[in-house]
Amino acid sequence: MLDFDYSFLAEVLVGGLLSGVMYSLVAIGFVLIYKTSGVLNFAQGAMLLFAALTFVSLVERGAPFALALLITFAIMVALGMAIERVVLRPLVNKPPITLFMATLGLSYVIEGAAQLAWGTQVHGLDLGIDDTPFEVAGILISKFDLFAAAVAATMVAFLTAFFRYTRIGLAFRAVADDQFAAFAVGLKLPRIWATVWAAAGAVALVAGLLWGARLGVQFSLSLVVLKALPVLVLGGFDSILGAIVAGLLIGATEKLAEVYIGPFFGGGIESWFAYLVALAFLLVRPAGLFGQKIVERA
């Protein structure tokens, strides 16, 4: 009987969990918008790309790292608020498919504007973290993956605390539970929506820098949002906790599948295995692990 390499299993599992945290960060950008307005913001990927391109262009022009980060943060917050004010607010109470198509069209507008401004060449993005592995209890862990997971986890923890313990956060939760009731008690919905879109812009900035440093800043970076879709299906489109848990599950599952099941299929299943899991889960629990079940009354 062959000995099973448990240390290698742990190494694969840790790598998958670290990737899963970054998936969660991208998914949270969707959740923030969907909870308050019911819009599946397909422009989140374009916002992520726009943030990475803005930051790297400022750095390439000689701006200090901290200044470039601050300027990009301000731009992304302004972009998020502008999208809410100019595009989404006039479409309030429109059918969901209309709102979805609006964000889909918006993603192409943002990508086109980015292409006009910065061209189509690939940019390298160095965050100063050496991507070399180090050993912990016999397990090799990538320094960059650990750094990226720590940053993403910090962002997730901050957003969770912000929306749980601040007045704006309480208002956000009230709007997420019942928009009409929130409006009836005097909450200013446009202000809350603008705040949430600004938060989505900030999330896009952090995700764009982390994924841009890993993959390079290029236009295919916007496709990272596709990695968030299985996370949303598994965790629920309206649950921040679900995005975190599902991101970890998807990250771990796809890595384990690639290593232990992939050889039987010739490899390469990591790119589609998560979607297979999501499809199977839709058949069992369409609302996701933590999503609210939709009850329609005749």
mmCIF file of N, CA and C in Angstrom, residues 248-292:
data_model
loop_
_atom_site.group_PDB
_atom_site.id
_atom_site.type_symbol
_atom_site.label_atom_id
_atom_site.label_comp_id
_atom_site.label_asym_id
_atom_site.label_seq_id
_atom_site.Cartn_x
_atom_site.Cartn_y
_atom_site.Cartn_z
ATOM 1 N N LEU A 248 -13.539 30.466 -0.193
ATOM 2 C CA LEU A 248 -12.601 29.486 0.362
ATOM 3 C C LEU A 248 -12.892 28.088 -0.175
ATOM 4 N N LEU A 249 -14.177 27.735 -0.244
ATOM 5 C CA LEU A 249 -14.550 26.409 -0.744
ATOM 6 C C LEU A 249 -14.176 26.241 -2.213
ATOM 7 N N ILE A 250 -14.468 27.254 -3.015
ATOM 8 C CA ILE A 250 -14.155 27.169 -4.443
ATOM 9 C C ILE A 250 -12.647 27.117 -4.662
ATOM 10 N N GLY A 251 -11.902 27.974 -3.954
ATOM 11 C CA GLY A 251 -10.451 27.972 -4.100
ATOM 12 C C GLY A 251 -9.835 26.636 -3.750
ATOM 13 N N ALA A 252 -10.271 26.061 -2.619
ATOM 14 C CA ALA A 252 -9.726 24.774 -2.191
ATOM 15 C C ALA A 252 -10.154 23.646 -3.129
ATOM 16 N N THR A 253 -11.430 23.680 -3.541
ATOM 17 C CA THR A 253 -11.962 22.598 -4.378
ATOM 18 C C THR A 253 -11.275 22.532 -5.732
ATOM 19 N N GLU A 254 -11.092 23.684 -6.375
ATOM 20 C CA GLU A 254 -10.503 23.653 -7.712
ATOM 21 C C GLU A 254 -9.034 23.244 -7.683
ATOM 22 N N LYS A 255 -8.312 23.626 -6.628
ATOM 23 C CA LYS A 255 -6.908 23.217 -6.518
ATOM 24 C C LYS A 255 -6.795 21.716 -6.276
ATOM 25 N N LEU A 256 -7.619 21.197 -5.371
ATOM 26 C CA LEU A 256 -7.595 19.757 -5.093
ATOM 27 C C LEU A 256 -8.025 18.963 -6.320
ATOM 28 N N ALA A 257 -9.037 19.469 -7.039
ATOM 29 C CA ALA A 257 -9.499 18.773 -8.236
ATOM 30 C C ALA A 257 -8.419 18.733 -9.306
ATOM 31 N N GLU A 258 -7.706 19.847 -9.484
ATOM 32 C CA GLU A 258 -6.648 19.903 -10.496
ATOM 33 C C GLU A 258 -5.546 18.899 -10.197
ATOM 34 N N VAL A 259 -5.185 18.766 -8.922
ATOM 35 C CA VAL A 259 -4.064 17.897 -8.549
ATOM 36 C C VAL A 259 -4.462 16.430 -8.521
ATOM 37 N N TYR A 260 -5.641 16.122 -7.968
ATOM 38 C CA TYR A 260 -5.988 14.728 -7.733
ATOM 39 C C TYR A 260 -6.956 14.138 -8.757
ATOM 40 N N ILE A 261 -7.713 14.972 -9.451
ATOM 41 C CA ILE A 261 -8.632 14.467 -10.472
ATOM 42 C C ILE A 261 -8.147 14.834 -11.874
ATOM 43 N N GLY A 262 -7.468 15.975 -11.975
ATOM 44 C CA GLY A 262 -7.007 16.464 -13.271
ATOM 45 C C GLY A 262 -6.210 15.463 -14.096
ATOM 46 N N PRO A 263 -5.287 14.694 -13.493
ATOM 47 C CA PRO A 263 -4.501 13.742 -14.300
ATOM 48 C C PRO A 263 -5.346 12.729 -15.057
ATOM 49 N N PHE A 264 -6.536 12.418 -14.562
ATOM 50 C CA PHE A 264 -7.398 11.456 -15.255
ATOM 51 C C PHE A 264 -8.069 12.078 -16.480
ATOM 52 N N PHE A 265 -8.060 13.406 -16.565
ATOM 53 C CA PHE A 265 -8.674 14.101 -17.691
ATOM 54 C C PHE A 265 -7.636 14.837 -18.538
ATOM 55 N N GLY A 266 -6.380 14.589 -18.276
ATOM 56 C CA GLY A 266 -5.324 15.253 -19.024
ATOM 57 C C GLY A 266 -4.962 16.620 -18.481
ATOM 58 N N GLY A 267 -5.484 16.978 -17.299
ATOM 59 C CA GLY A 267 -5.160 18.265 -16.689
ATOM 60 C C GLY A 267 -6.040 19.385 -17.210
ATOM 61 N N GLY A 268 -5.864 20.556 -16.611
ATOM 62 C CA GLY A 268 -6.583 21.739 -17.059
ATOM 63 C C GLY A 268 -7.991 21.888 -16.538
ATOM 64 N N ILE A 269 -8.415 21.055 -15.570
ATOM 65 C CA ILE A 269 -9.798 21.156 -15.111
ATOM 66 C C ILE A 269 -9.983 22.289 -14.101
ATOM 67 N N GLU A 270 -8.899 22.857 -13.628
ATOM 68 C CA GLU A 270 -9.009 23.956 -12.669
ATOM 69 C C GLU A 270 -9.793 25.131 -13.242
ATOM 70 N N SER A 271 -9.717 25.321 -14.558
ATOM 71 C CA SER A 271 -10.370 26.477 -15.187
ATOM 72 C C SER A 271 -11.883 26.322 -15.271
ATOM 73 N N TRP A 272 -12.400 25.072 -15.169
ATOM 74 C CA TRP A 272 -13.846 24.893 -15.316
ATOM 75 C C TRP A 272 -14.496 24.089 -14.204
ATOM 76 N N PHE A 273 -13.716 23.500 -13.310
ATOM 77 C CA PHE A 273 -14.300 22.640 -12.282
ATOM 78 C C PHE A 273 -15.223 23.420 -11.347
ATOM 79 N N ALA A 274 -14.847 24.671 -11.025
ATOM 80 C CA ALA A 274 -15.675 25.477 -10.126
ATOM 81 C C ALA A 274 -17.065 25.715 -10.719
ATOM 82 N N TYR A 275 -17.151 25.859 -12.035
ATOM 83 C CA TYR A 275 -18.445 26.081 -12.674
ATOM 84 C C TYR A 275 -19.290 24.804 -12.639
ATOM 85 N N LEU A 276 -18.628 23.660 -12.714
ATOM 86 C CA LEU A 276 -19.346 22.392 -12.584
ATOM 87 C C LEU A 276 -19.939 22.259 -11.185
ATOM 88 N N VAL A 277 -19.159 22.632 -10.180
ATOM 89 C CA VAL A 277 -19.651 22.601 -8.802
ATOM 90 C C VAL A 277 -20.836 23.554 -8.641
ATOM 91 N N ALA A 278 -20.711 24.758 -9.214
ATOM 92 C CA ALA A 278 -21.787 25.751 -9.106
ATOM 93 C C ALA A 278 -23.062 25.253 -9.792
ATOM 94 N N LEU A 279 -22.907 24.629 -10.958
ATOM 95 C CA LEU A 279 -24.068 24.120 -11.685
ATOM 96 C C LEU A 279 -24.767 23.036 -10.886
ATOM 97 N N ALA A 280 -23.983 22.122 -10.297
ATOM 98 C CA ALA A 280 -24.573 21.070 -9.478
ATOM 99 C C ALA A 280 -25.267 21.655 -8.250
ATOM 100 N N PHE A 281 -24.679 22.705 -7.690
ATOM 101 C CA PHE A 281 -25.261 23.318 -6.489
ATOM 102 C C PHE A 281 -26.559 24.037 -6.813
ATOM 103 N N LEU A 282 -26.643 24.623 -8.002
ATOM 104 C CA LEU A 282 -27.875 25.309 -8.417
ATOM 105 C C LEU A 282 -29.068 24.349 -8.435
ATOM 106 N N LEU A 283 -28.808 23.101 -8.780
ATOM 107 C CA LEU A 283 -29.882 22.117 -8.844
ATOM 108 C C LEU A 283 -30.397 21.744 -7.463
ATOM 109 N N VAL A 284 -29.541 21.910 -6.441
ATOM 110 C CA VAL A 284 -29.892 21.501 -5.086
ATOM 111 C C VAL A 284 -30.380 22.670 -4.244
ATOM 112 N N ARG A 285 -29.640 23.792 -4.309
ATOM 113 C CA ARG A 285 -29.965 24.958 -3.477
ATOM 114 C C ARG A 285 -29.737 26.226 -4.297
ATOM 115 N N PRO A 286 -30.707 26.651 -5.088
ATOM 116 C CA PRO A 286 -30.516 27.803 -5.984
ATOM 117 C C PRO A 286 -30.162 29.099 -5.264
ATOM 118 N N ALA A 287 -30.602 29.267 -4.018
ATOM 119 C CA ALA A 287 -30.335 30.514 -3.292
ATOM 120 C C ALA A 287 -28.930 30.566 -2.714
ATOM 121 N N GLY A 288 -28.182 29.459 -2.775
ATOM 122 C CA GLY A 288 -26.847 29.434 -2.202
ATOM 123 C C GLY A 288 -26.866 29.063 -0.731
ATOM 124 N N LEU A 289 -25.687 28.899 -0.155
ATOM 125 C CA LEU A 289 -25.577 28.481 1.238
ATOM 126 C C LEU A 289 -26.169 29.497 2.201
ATOM 127 N N PHE A 290 -25.932 30.788 1.929
ATOM 128 C CA PHE A 290 -26.351 31.834 2.853
ATOM 129 C C PHE A 290 -27.313 32.838 2.217
ATOM 130 N N GLY A 291 -27.693 32.626 0.978
ATOM 131 C CA GLY A 291 -28.589 33.553 0.306
ATOM 132 C C GLY A 291 -30.013 33.425 0.808
ATOM 133 N N GLN A 292 -30.771 34.503 0.687
ATOM 134 C CA GLN A 292 -32.166 34.496 1.103
ATOM 135 C C GLN A 292 -33.019 33.825 0.038
#
